[in-house]
Each structure stands twice: as C-alpha cells, then as structure tokens.
C-alpha cells in the first residue's frame, strides 16, 4: 500500500517550485498582470519560425536524435543542463556553494539530486556581487572541500553583473581549491549601459548557455554547455546523464535554435534595447521603497527590491499585491532573500509594462503609507 512515507525523501525535502505557487496566485487574482516569471515578450525570429514550419512533415523531426545534439547545431555553436551537470559532477552528500540571492531552480536541483550541504554565501550589501573573501575562507576551512561553486552572470534574481576581475578571482579560488566552477550565462546578451558580457574558461570551469531568453524560445527548451574537453571522461559521463533524462532535446526545437542563430547576435541586441524603457518604468514603480532599496538592472531582466523592514514575510506581501492591486512579483525568500521581491521587466511590451508599473507603484505606495490594507 503506497503512503507518503514511501516517497523519496530527497524529493519531499526539495523546496516547492515558487513558479507553481505564483501560478496559483495568478489564477486566484482577478485580471492580474505578471512581473514574476523570467520570460521575454518576443517570439523567435520570424524567418526561423517559417523554416521550422516547413519541417513539420519531415520524418526525422519525430525520431530520436543524437544525445549530444544535432551535428549542425553543435558546429554552429562551436562548443558543446544544470541538473545534468549536478548529476555528472556531484555525488549525493557533497557540499556545494551558491551566493544569495540565488537562482531558486538551481537550489532545487541540488536538493533533488541528494546534495545535502548547500553552503550559501553572502553578496555585497551594495552591489550584490559574490563575497570572494567569504568564498576563500570557506574553501580553505571546509573539509572536504566543496565539490562545486556556481554563479549566474548576469544574475538571476539580482540583475547585477559580476565584473570580470571578480569572476576571475572566483575562478582562481576554485582552481586552487580543486573544485568546479559552473557559470550560468543564460542572460549573456542582456547587458545595459555600455556593459559587455565576457566568459571565462579553464579545465575546472563549465559554462551554461540557453536559447530561451535571447531568442524568445522559453517553451522550446534548448540550451547547451561548454565544458573542458581535456578533462578525461567528462563528455562520456555527461552523455550518460543526458541519455537517461531527456535522451535528446526535441529535434524541431534544435532546428529552430539553429535557424535562429543564422540571424546573428544583432537581432537579439535589437530586442534587448527596448527593455531599457521597461526597466525605467519599473524603477519608477519601485521608488516608494526608497532609492537604496532597489538593486540590479545592470544585466538580465530583473530588479531586486527590499521591502520595508517589518515585511519579512514577502510571500504575504506578494499575495496582497496580487489580490488588492492585480500585480504579481516573486518573493525574495524563494532565492534566499526574505523581505525582498524580484521584479521582471522582460515579459511585457512597453504599453503593458506601463500599466503593470502603475499597479505596482500604487500598491507599494499604499504598503509604505498604510500597510497591507484589506
């Protein structure tokens, strides 16, 4: 007879997905607008969608493909996702390092794969950059040494960009300690105010990339990793994990990714430029919290804002904003930052963002002035 006690403990003890909870809030709020999910409002390039449409009747689209991906796509990328990496690089019971505020799905990936010792380091209070001094002490003092350190750059949920010198220092600390560094570059094209994204490489570094945001392919589920080919056996072990989870990414999704790459990075840059207006609208919407309360917006599609001190229960504030003001954001506690909210400026076009920003501003003004009025 089945029972709750017979379920896998590592899954039961994994945090509930915050987006599932947010979707429930949206369904329960009348005509709510969402600034919650990390999505962009555009679709993939038109010519890429047209090409994919022509492939629907090709028999190869419905068959299995190579575990490692289409040869043409791999060639286009020149180099060959997160759960796959955790399963390949870490054993159950290993320790790993993240920095708050962290990407909630990465945290859940560690939990679900049996990583029981997740060391969460602090970010700089002013910049939210990872604290390299803390990392150095932790790698020196922890026995055994953590197996893996991970950062998102630019950050989710922070929206901040880790400067190249700091990223190189983090890399050096990991190399000297003998641990992996996994860098999530999902938002590599989402840089603002003259900033440029750079990647670092090394025989201890794995870089993660995604087509989801840049090319508006959130539902097509295609990403890739760049790993050090000189590490013996790494590619073989990655393929073992790949073959036992998705086998291969959907063939039609891979074709769309390939066709999208043909447009070049300039197409993505043009889409991203328009987000600057959205960012400005939402910075104004967050102004009732005070200038020092809002961080981020340097990269990715996020702003990270501190609620007034007596609102540590950020989930309660999120539910109130949705119910009373029809606006939905992410509670910071999902990312190890209780008392904060994450606001996305990528998912709505400018006119809709203006409406959503108005709702958010009115809600925060009331919160600061009168509290959570029912």
mmCIF file of C-alpha atoms in Angstrom:
data_model
loop_
_atom_site.group_PDB
_atom_site.id
_atom_site.type_symbol
_atom_site.label_atom_id
_atom_site.label_comp_id
_atom_site.label_asym_id
_atom_site.label_seq_id
_atom_site.Cartn_x
_atom_site.Cartn_y
_atom_site.Cartn_z
ATOM 1 C CA UNK A 1 0.000 0.000 0.000
ATOM 2 C CA UNK A 2 1.522 3.336 -1.017
ATOM 3 C CA UNK A 3 1.957 6.117 1.524
ATOM 4 C CA UNK A 4 3.645 9.498 1.916
ATOM 5 C CA UNK A 5 6.392 7.818 3.926
ATOM 6 C CA UNK A 6 7.315 5.715 0.893
ATOM 7 C CA UNK A 7 8.102 8.752 -1.279
ATOM 8 C CA UNK A 8 11.732 9.666 -1.973
ATOM 9 C CA UNK A 9 12.962 11.854 0.870
ATOM 10 C CA UNK A 10 15.253 13.902 -1.365
ATOM 11 C CA UNK A 11 12.201 14.992 -3.422
ATOM 12 C CA UNK A 12 9.898 15.531 -0.429
ATOM 13 C CA UNK A 13 12.568 17.756 1.151
ATOM 14 C CA UNK A 14 13.085 19.775 -2.055
ATOM 15 C CA UNK A 15 11.564 23.260 -1.933
ATOM 16 C CA UNK A 16 8.204 23.645 -3.668
ATOM 17 C CA UNK A 17 8.662 25.404 -7.048
ATOM 18 C CA UNK A 18 7.946 29.069 -6.489
ATOM 19 C CA UNK A 19 6.538 29.481 -10.001
ATOM 20 C CA UNK A 20 3.894 26.831 -9.294
ATOM 21 C CA UNK A 21 2.841 28.843 -6.237
ATOM 22 C CA UNK A 22 2.892 32.069 -8.262
ATOM 23 C CA UNK A 23 0.686 30.499 -10.945
ATOM 24 C CA UNK A 24 -1.838 29.610 -8.236
ATOM 25 C CA UNK A 25 -1.788 33.236 -7.044
ATOM 26 C CA UNK A 26 -2.359 34.480 -10.604
ATOM 27 C CA UNK A 27 -5.306 32.132 -11.071
ATOM 28 C CA UNK A 28 -6.816 33.362 -7.809
ATOM 29 C CA UNK A 29 -6.399 37.088 -8.562
ATOM 30 C CA UNK A 30 -8.802 38.845 -10.904
ATOM 31 C CA UNK A 31 -7.146 40.213 -14.079
ATOM 32 C CA UNK A 32 -3.683 40.140 -12.520
ATOM 33 C CA UNK A 33 -0.644 41.227 -14.545
ATOM 34 C CA UNK A 34 2.595 39.336 -14.027
ATOM 35 C CA UNK A 35 6.039 40.798 -13.454
ATOM 36 C CA UNK A 36 7.045 37.474 -11.949
ATOM 37 C CA UNK A 37 8.245 34.916 -14.467
ATOM 38 C CA UNK A 38 11.616 35.356 -16.125
ATOM 39 C CA UNK A 39 10.464 35.482 -19.743
ATOM 40 C CA UNK A 40 10.740 37.877 -22.688
ATOM 41 C CA UNK A 41 7.778 39.133 -24.677
ATOM 42 C CA UNK A 42 9.172 38.407 -28.161
ATOM 43 C CA UNK A 43 8.957 35.275 -30.259
ATOM 44 C CA UNK A 44 11.846 33.626 -32.103
ATOM 45 C CA UNK A 45 12.986 35.259 -35.370
ATOM 46 C CA UNK A 46 10.234 35.135 -37.999
ATOM 47 C CA UNK A 47 12.403 33.523 -40.663
ATOM 48 C CA UNK A 48 13.410 30.801 -38.183
ATOM 49 C CA UNK A 49 9.768 30.018 -37.395
ATOM 50 C CA UNK A 50 8.967 29.919 -41.111
ATOM 51 C CA UNK A 51 11.757 27.408 -41.721
ATOM 52 C CA UNK A 52 10.598 25.235 -38.823
ATOM 53 C CA UNK A 53 7.056 25.240 -40.206
ATOM 54 C CA UNK A 54 8.372 23.655 -43.386
ATOM 55 C CA UNK A 55 9.990 20.821 -41.384
ATOM 56 C CA UNK A 56 6.888 19.570 -39.577
ATOM 57 C CA UNK A 57 6.294 16.760 -42.099
ATOM 58 C CA UNK A 58 9.935 15.636 -42.175
ATOM 59 C CA UNK A 59 10.022 12.136 -40.567
ATOM 60 C CA UNK A 60 13.326 12.882 -38.825
ATOM 61 C CA UNK A 61 11.610 15.534 -36.674
ATOM 62 C CA UNK A 62 9.606 12.854 -34.848
ATOM 63 C CA UNK A 63 12.515 10.479 -34.235
ATOM 64 C CA UNK A 64 15.214 10.344 -31.609
ATOM 65 C CA UNK A 65 18.294 12.399 -32.339
ATOM 66 C CA UNK A 66 21.870 12.249 -31.111
ATOM 67 C CA UNK A 67 22.126 12.637 -27.338
ATOM 68 C CA UNK A 68 24.736 15.350 -27.741
ATOM 69 C CA UNK A 69 22.582 17.362 -30.170
ATOM 70 C CA UNK A 70 22.319 17.965 -33.899
ATOM 71 C CA UNK A 71 25.766 17.991 -35.527
ATOM 72 C CA UNK A 72 24.859 21.171 -37.428
ATOM 73 C CA UNK A 73 23.807 22.944 -34.239
ATOM 74 C CA UNK A 74 26.908 21.842 -32.384
ATOM 75 C CA UNK A 75 29.055 23.048 -35.262
ATOM 76 C CA UNK A 76 27.254 26.385 -35.271
ATOM 77 C CA UNK A 77 27.848 26.744 -31.531
ATOM 78 C CA UNK A 78 31.453 25.583 -31.885
ATOM 79 C CA UNK A 79 31.336 24.041 -28.387
ATOM 80 C CA UNK A 80 29.343 21.565 -26.853
ATOM 81 C CA UNK A 81 21.673 21.451 -18.325
ATOM 82 C CA UNK A 82 22.054 22.324 -14.858
ATOM 83 C CA UNK A 83 20.596 19.094 -13.422
ATOM 84 C CA UNK A 84 22.734 17.135 -15.903
ATOM 85 C CA UNK A 85 25.823 18.927 -14.597
ATOM 86 C CA UNK A 86 24.976 18.342 -10.945
ATOM 87 C CA UNK A 87 24.415 14.641 -11.591
ATOM 88 C CA UNK A 88 27.691 14.429 -13.530
ATOM 89 C CA UNK A 89 29.909 16.469 -11.203
ATOM 90 C CA UNK A 90 28.496 15.820 -7.724
ATOM 91 C CA UNK A 91 27.743 12.833 -5.523
ATOM 92 C CA UNK A 92 24.914 12.712 -3.003
ATOM 93 C CA UNK A 93 26.197 14.201 0.244
ATOM 94 C CA UNK A 94 28.750 16.512 -1.406
ATOM 95 C CA UNK A 95 28.818 20.160 -0.420
ATOM 96 C CA UNK A 96 28.318 22.946 -2.950
ATOM 97 C CA UNK A 97 28.478 26.747 -2.834
ATOM 98 C CA UNK A 98 25.955 29.334 -4.031
ATOM 99 C CA UNK A 99 25.541 33.034 -3.274
ATOM 100 C CA UNK A 100 22.421 34.798 -2.046
ATOM 101 C CA UNK A 101 20.246 35.816 -3.653
ATOM 102 C CA UNK A 102 20.452 32.581 -5.642
ATOM 103 C CA UNK A 103 18.506 31.153 -8.568
ATOM 104 C CA UNK A 104 15.785 29.065 -6.932
ATOM 105 C CA UNK A 105 15.778 26.306 -9.572
ATOM 106 C CA UNK A 106 19.499 25.735 -9.118
ATOM 107 C CA UNK A 107 18.965 25.367 -5.369
ATOM 108 C CA UNK A 108 16.185 22.861 -6.001
ATOM 109 C CA UNK A 109 18.395 20.930 -8.440
ATOM 110 C CA UNK A 110 20.936 20.417 -5.683
ATOM 111 C CA UNK A 111 18.257 19.328 -3.217
ATOM 112 C CA UNK A 112 16.621 16.909 -5.634
ATOM 113 C CA UNK A 113 19.888 15.210 -6.565
ATOM 114 C CA UNK A 114 20.836 14.473 -2.966
ATOM 115 C CA UNK A 115 23.181 17.393 -2.231
ATOM 116 C CA UNK A 116 22.533 17.901 1.467
ATOM 117 C CA UNK A 117 25.151 20.533 2.303
ATOM 118 C CA UNK A 118 24.362 23.700 0.309
ATOM 119 C CA UNK A 119 26.621 26.496 1.548
ATOM 120 C CA UNK A 120 25.034 29.870 0.776
ATOM 121 C CA UNK A 121 27.484 32.749 0.761
ATOM 122 C CA UNK A 122 26.627 36.424 1.154
ATOM 123 C CA UNK A 123 26.505 39.032 -1.531
ATOM 124 C CA UNK A 124 27.902 42.530 -1.066
ATOM 125 C CA UNK A 125 25.090 44.632 0.502
ATOM 126 C CA UNK A 126 25.614 47.450 -2.013
ATOM 127 C CA UNK A 127 26.374 45.548 -5.237
ATOM 128 C CA UNK A 128 25.051 42.017 -4.547
ATOM 129 C CA UNK A 129 28.330 40.703 -6.007
ATOM 130 C CA UNK A 130 29.523 37.379 -4.532
ATOM 131 C CA UNK A 131 31.744 37.825 -1.483
ATOM 132 C CA UNK A 132 35.117 36.497 -2.628
ATOM 133 C CA UNK A 133 36.649 36.847 0.851
ATOM 134 C CA UNK A 134 33.937 34.590 2.287
ATOM 135 C CA UNK A 135 34.489 32.119 -0.556
ATOM 136 C CA UNK A 136 38.224 31.997 0.072
ATOM 137 C CA UNK A 137 37.708 31.265 3.779
ATOM 138 C CA UNK A 138 35.018 28.672 3.061
ATOM 139 C CA UNK A 139 37.123 26.778 0.517
ATOM 140 C CA UNK A 140 40.109 26.792 2.874
ATOM 141 C CA UNK A 141 38.207 25.786 6.012
ATOM 142 C CA UNK A 142 35.652 23.281 4.676
ATOM 143 C CA UNK A 143 36.643 19.637 4.867
ATOM 144 C CA UNK A 144 36.098 18.040 2.463
ATOM 145 C CA UNK A 145 36.380 20.919 0.010
ATOM 146 C CA UNK A 146 33.043 21.759 -1.674
ATOM 147 C CA UNK A 147 32.719 19.944 -4.986
ATOM 148 C CA UNK A 148 31.244 22.853 -6.920
ATOM 149 C CA UNK A 149 30.736 26.624 -6.838
ATOM 150 C CA UNK A 150 28.044 28.173 -9.039
ATOM 151 C CA UNK A 151 27.192 31.731 -10.060
ATOM 152 C CA UNK A 152 24.732 33.273 -12.525
ATOM 153 C CA UNK A 153 26.153 36.123 -14.588
ATOM 154 C CA UNK A 154 24.366 38.444 -15.119
ATOM 155 C CA UNK A 155 22.365 37.464 -12.110
ATOM 156 C CA UNK A 156 19.015 35.858 -11.580
ATOM 157 C CA UNK A 157 17.363 37.130 -9.392
ATOM 158 C CA UNK A 158 19.756 40.004 -8.692
ATOM 159 C CA UNK A 159 20.039 41.568 -12.149
ATOM 160 C CA UNK A 160 23.642 42.509 -11.317
ATOM 161 C CA UNK A 161 26.736 41.746 -13.387
ATOM 162 C CA UNK A 162 29.838 40.205 -11.836
ATOM 163 C CA UNK A 163 32.814 42.282 -13.057
ATOM 164 C CA UNK A 164 35.487 40.389 -14.959
ATOM 165 C CA UNK A 165 38.213 40.815 -12.278
ATOM 166 C CA UNK A 166 35.912 39.393 -9.581
ATOM 167 C CA UNK A 167 34.830 36.478 -11.781
ATOM 168 C CA UNK A 168 38.485 35.680 -12.499
ATOM 169 C CA UNK A 169 39.269 35.775 -8.780
ATOM 170 C CA UNK A 170 36.400 33.380 -8.037
ATOM 171 C CA UNK A 171 37.743 31.116 -10.788
ATOM 172 C CA UNK A 172 41.253 31.219 -9.319
ATOM 173 C CA UNK A 173 39.966 30.371 -5.845
ATOM 174 C CA UNK A 174 38.071 27.379 -7.249
ATOM 175 C CA UNK A 175 41.060 26.161 -9.243
ATOM 176 C CA UNK A 176 43.393 26.430 -6.254
ATOM 177 C CA UNK A 177 40.907 24.584 -4.041
ATOM 178 C CA UNK A 178 40.313 21.849 -6.634
ATOM 179 C CA UNK A 179 36.594 22.402 -7.157
ATOM 180 C CA UNK A 180 34.407 23.022 -10.188
ATOM 181 C CA UNK A 181 33.077 26.443 -11.132
ATOM 182 C CA UNK A 182 29.763 26.411 -13.011
ATOM 183 C CA UNK A 183 28.787 29.740 -14.590
ATOM 184 C CA UNK A 184 25.216 30.208 -15.830
ATOM 185 C CA UNK A 185 25.370 32.622 -18.784
ATOM 186 C CA UNK A 186 21.672 32.439 -19.719
ATOM 187 C CA UNK A 187 21.439 36.240 -19.921
ATOM 188 C CA UNK A 188 24.708 36.855 -21.783
ATOM 189 C CA UNK A 189 23.033 39.206 -24.302
ATOM 190 C CA UNK A 190 21.087 41.136 -21.671
ATOM 191 C CA UNK A 191 23.582 43.845 -20.757
ATOM 192 C CA UNK A 192 22.838 47.547 -20.327
ATOM 193 C CA UNK A 193 24.501 50.941 -20.061
ATOM 194 C CA UNK A 194 27.563 50.002 -22.092
ATOM 195 C CA UNK A 195 28.440 46.855 -20.162
ATOM 196 C CA UNK A 196 29.847 43.863 -22.063
ATOM 197 C CA UNK A 197 29.474 40.212 -21.125
ATOM 198 C CA UNK A 198 32.565 38.029 -21.025
ATOM 199 C CA UNK A 199 33.099 34.321 -20.391
ATOM 200 C CA UNK A 200 35.976 32.669 -18.614
ATOM 201 C CA UNK A 201 37.438 29.274 -19.436
ATOM 202 C CA UNK A 202 39.562 26.688 -17.660
ATOM 203 C CA UNK A 203 39.867 22.980 -17.019
ATOM 204 C CA UNK A 204 37.721 23.442 -13.883
ATOM 205 C CA UNK A 205 35.013 25.617 -15.489
ATOM 206 C CA UNK A 206 31.712 24.655 -17.108
ATOM 207 C CA UNK A 207 29.677 27.374 -18.816
ATOM 208 C CA UNK A 208 25.905 27.042 -19.231
ATOM 209 C CA UNK A 209 24.009 28.807 -22.035
ATOM 210 C CA UNK A 210 20.386 28.961 -23.171
ATOM 211 C CA UNK A 211 18.394 29.925 -26.257
ATOM 212 C CA UNK A 212 15.291 30.536 -24.127
ATOM 213 C CA UNK A 213 15.638 34.214 -23.331
ATOM 214 C CA UNK A 214 17.724 35.686 -26.156
ATOM 215 C CA UNK A 215 15.669 34.142 -28.943
ATOM 216 C CA UNK A 216 12.303 34.036 -27.165
ATOM 217 C CA UNK A 217 12.377 30.224 -27.079
ATOM 218 C CA UNK A 218 11.203 29.672 -23.484
ATOM 219 C CA UNK A 219 8.805 26.857 -24.409
ATOM 220 C CA UNK A 220 11.162 25.163 -26.869
ATOM 221 C CA UNK A 221 13.597 24.102 -24.107
ATOM 222 C CA UNK A 222 17.030 24.214 -25.748
ATOM 223 C CA UNK A 223 20.298 25.071 -24.067
ATOM 224 C CA UNK A 224 23.885 23.909 -24.174
ATOM 225 C CA UNK A 225 27.017 23.680 -22.086
ATOM 226 C CA UNK A 226 30.637 24.443 -22.878
ATOM 227 C CA UNK A 227 32.927 22.133 -20.930
ATOM 228 C CA UNK A 228 36.690 21.496 -20.820
ATOM 229 C CA UNK A 229 37.292 18.754 -23.387
ATOM 230 C CA UNK A 230 40.684 17.985 -21.862
ATOM 231 C CA UNK A 231 39.089 16.583 -18.700
ATOM 232 C CA UNK A 232 39.179 12.829 -19.228
ATOM 233 C CA UNK A 233 35.779 11.144 -19.187
ATOM 234 C CA UNK A 234 33.686 14.268 -18.650
ATOM 235 C CA UNK A 235 31.957 14.136 -22.040
ATOM 236 C CA UNK A 236 31.208 10.420 -21.628
ATOM 237 C CA UNK A 237 29.624 10.917 -18.215
ATOM 238 C CA UNK A 238 27.577 13.898 -19.411
ATOM 239 C CA UNK A 239 26.161 11.751 -22.210
ATOM 240 C CA UNK A 240 25.197 9.031 -19.728
ATOM 241 C CA UNK A 241 23.104 11.533 -17.796
ATOM 242 C CA UNK A 242 21.665 13.061 -20.958
ATOM 243 C CA UNK A 243 20.597 9.672 -22.286
ATOM 244 C CA UNK A 244 18.764 8.844 -19.078
ATOM 245 C CA UNK A 245 16.862 12.125 -18.689
ATOM 246 C CA UNK A 246 15.711 13.672 -21.994
ATOM 247 C CA UNK A 247 17.710 11.374 -24.364
ATOM 248 C CA UNK A 248 17.921 14.347 -26.697
ATOM 249 C CA UNK A 249 16.415 17.786 -26.991
ATOM 250 C CA UNK A 250 13.385 17.941 -29.286
ATOM 251 C CA UNK A 251 14.623 17.853 -32.890
ATOM 252 C CA UNK A 252 12.314 20.631 -34.040
ATOM 253 C CA UNK A 253 13.488 22.784 -31.124
ATOM 254 C CA UNK A 254 17.100 22.214 -32.120
ATOM 255 C CA UNK A 255 16.293 23.158 -35.730
ATOM 256 C CA UNK A 256 14.643 26.369 -34.528
ATOM 257 C CA UNK A 257 17.747 27.141 -32.442
ATOM 258 C CA UNK A 258 19.954 26.566 -35.486
ATOM 259 C CA UNK A 259 17.818 28.777 -37.722
ATOM 260 C CA UNK A 260 17.691 31.466 -35.018
ATOM 261 C CA UNK A 261 21.479 31.544 -34.823
ATOM 262 C CA UNK A 262 21.518 32.458 -38.505
ATOM 263 C CA UNK A 263 20.035 35.852 -37.629
ATOM 264 C CA UNK A 264 23.167 36.709 -35.662
ATOM 265 C CA UNK A 265 23.509 38.442 -32.285
ATOM 266 C CA UNK A 266 22.414 41.775 -33.778
ATOM 267 C CA UNK A 267 18.805 40.552 -33.857
ATOM 268 C CA UNK A 268 18.925 39.812 -30.140
ATOM 269 C CA UNK A 269 20.580 43.134 -29.351
ATOM 270 C CA UNK A 270 17.758 44.991 -31.066
ATOM 271 C CA UNK A 271 15.153 43.183 -28.953
ATOM 272 C CA UNK A 272 17.052 43.770 -25.721
ATOM 273 C CA UNK A 273 17.443 47.517 -26.390
ATOM 274 C CA UNK A 274 13.709 48.012 -25.960
ATOM 275 C CA UNK A 275 13.832 46.587 -22.439
ATOM 276 C CA UNK A 276 15.600 49.713 -21.212
ATOM 277 C CA UNK A 277 12.243 51.532 -21.341
ATOM 278 C CA UNK A 278 10.603 48.774 -19.312
ATOM 279 C CA UNK A 279 13.386 48.962 -16.759
ATOM 280 C CA UNK A 280 12.875 52.721 -16.347
ATOM 281 C CA UNK A 281 9.131 52.271 -15.849
ATOM 282 C CA UNK A 282 9.642 49.681 -13.125
ATOM 283 C CA UNK A 283 12.435 51.579 -11.397
ATOM 284 C CA UNK A 284 9.920 54.400 -11.004
ATOM 285 C CA UNK A 285 7.295 51.921 -9.793
ATOM 286 C CA UNK A 286 9.668 50.724 -7.065
ATOM 287 C CA UNK A 287 10.571 54.268 -5.962
ATOM 288 C CA UNK A 288 8.175 54.251 -2.951
ATOM 289 C CA UNK A 289 10.583 51.777 -1.328
ATOM 290 C CA UNK A 290 13.429 54.310 -1.446
ATOM 291 C CA UNK A 291 16.402 54.667 -3.766
ATOM 292 C CA UNK A 292 18.733 52.469 -1.717
ATOM 293 C CA UNK A 293 16.170 49.663 -1.622
ATOM 294 C CA UNK A 294 16.451 48.783 -5.328
ATOM 295 C CA UNK A 295 19.392 46.895 -6.869
ATOM 296 C CA UNK A 296 20.018 45.224 -10.189
ATOM 297 C CA UNK A 297 19.056 46.204 -13.698
ATOM 298 C CA UNK A 298 22.696 46.056 -14.872
ATOM 299 C CA UNK A 299 22.012 42.860 -16.765
ATOM 300 C CA UNK A 300 19.445 40.092 -17.217
ATOM 301 C CA UNK A 301 15.798 41.214 -16.846
ATOM 302 C CA UNK A 302 15.464 41.700 -13.093
ATOM 303 C CA UNK A 303 15.271 44.294 -10.359
ATOM 304 C CA UNK A 304 15.764 43.226 -6.733
ATOM 305 C CA UNK A 305 13.986 45.373 -4.180
ATOM 306 C CA UNK A 306 13.941 45.443 -0.386
ATOM 307 C CA UNK A 307 10.548 45.740 1.294
ATOM 308 C CA UNK A 308 10.142 47.870 4.446
ATOM 309 C CA UNK A 309 11.866 46.247 7.434
ATOM 310 C CA UNK A 310 8.715 44.906 9.086
ATOM 311 C CA UNK A 311 7.673 42.924 5.969
ATOM 312 C CA UNK A 312 9.978 39.914 6.191
ATOM 313 C CA UNK A 313 7.071 37.681 5.150
ATOM 314 C CA UNK A 314 7.482 38.609 1.496
ATOM 315 C CA UNK A 315 5.106 35.876 0.321
ATOM 316 C CA UNK A 316 2.316 37.546 2.284
ATOM 317 C CA UNK A 317 3.116 40.862 0.558
ATOM 318 C CA UNK A 318 3.150 39.145 -2.851
ATOM 319 C CA UNK A 319 -0.287 37.640 -2.232
ATOM 320 C CA UNK A 320 -1.600 41.028 -1.061
ATOM 321 C CA UNK A 321 -0.251 42.853 -4.122
ATOM 322 C CA UNK A 322 -1.875 40.274 -6.400
ATOM 323 C CA UNK A 323 -5.248 40.303 -4.670
ATOM 324 C CA UNK A 324 -5.595 44.033 -3.962
ATOM 325 C CA UNK A 325 -3.629 45.610 -6.818
ATOM 326 C CA UNK A 326 -3.628 42.956 -9.529
ATOM 327 C CA UNK A 327 0.143 42.756 -9.870
ATOM 328 C CA UNK A 328 2.329 39.675 -9.338
ATOM 329 C CA UNK A 329 6.034 39.548 -8.434
ATOM 330 C CA UNK A 330 8.361 36.910 -6.996
ATOM 331 C CA UNK A 331 9.017 36.724 -3.229
ATOM 332 C CA UNK A 332 12.695 37.071 -2.399
ATOM 333 C CA UNK A 333 12.562 34.251 0.152
ATOM 334 C CA UNK A 334 12.443 31.802 -2.786
ATOM 335 C CA UNK A 335 16.002 32.942 -3.554
ATOM 336 C CA UNK A 336 17.326 33.080 -0.006
ATOM 337 C CA UNK A 337 16.383 36.756 0.432
ATOM 338 C CA UNK A 338 13.396 37.092 2.777
ATOM 339 C CA UNK A 339 11.971 40.584 2.849
ATOM 340 C CA UNK A 340 12.736 41.255 -0.826
ATOM 341 C CA UNK A 341 10.905 40.945 -4.139
ATOM 342 C CA UNK A 342 12.132 40.148 -7.651
ATOM 343 C CA UNK A 343 10.574 42.130 -10.483
ATOM 344 C CA UNK A 344 10.994 41.105 -14.126
ATOM 345 C CA UNK A 345 10.992 43.764 -16.846
ATOM 346 C CA UNK A 346 11.210 41.311 -19.758
ATOM 347 C CA UNK A 347 7.807 39.701 -20.116
ATOM 348 C CA UNK A 348 5.561 42.576 -21.197
ATOM 349 C CA UNK A 349 5.666 45.064 -24.057
ATOM 350 C CA UNK A 350 6.183 48.718 -23.133
ATOM 351 C CA UNK A 351 2.496 49.721 -23.030
ATOM 352 C CA UNK A 352 1.567 46.751 -20.847
ATOM 353 C CA UNK A 353 4.615 47.344 -18.666
ATOM 354 C CA UNK A 354 3.411 50.907 -18.080
ATOM 355 C CA UNK A 355 0.047 49.598 -16.858
ATOM 356 C CA UNK A 356 1.710 46.982 -14.655
ATOM 357 C CA UNK A 357 4.148 49.577 -13.291
ATOM 358 C CA UNK A 358 1.228 51.822 -12.327
ATOM 359 C CA UNK A 359 -0.371 48.998 -10.370
ATOM 360 C CA UNK A 360 2.883 48.120 -8.647
ATOM 361 C CA UNK A 361 3.614 51.739 -7.697
ATOM 362 C CA UNK A 362 0.133 52.269 -6.251
ATOM 363 C CA UNK A 363 0.467 49.046 -4.300
ATOM 364 C CA UNK A 364 3.854 49.938 -2.847
ATOM 365 C CA UNK A 365 2.755 53.472 -2.009
ATOM 366 C CA UNK A 366 -0.152 52.026 -0.035
ATOM 367 C CA UNK A 367 2.076 49.408 1.587
ATOM 368 C CA UNK A 368 4.537 52.044 2.786
ATOM 369 C CA UNK A 369 1.846 54.525 3.838
ATOM 370 C CA UNK A 370 -0.932 52.389 5.298
ATOM 371 C CA UNK A 371 0.287 48.788 5.376
ATOM 372 C CA UNK A 372 -1.494 45.831 3.845
ATOM 373 C CA UNK A 373 -4.990 47.274 3.832
ATOM 374 C CA UNK A 374 -7.636 44.615 3.245
#
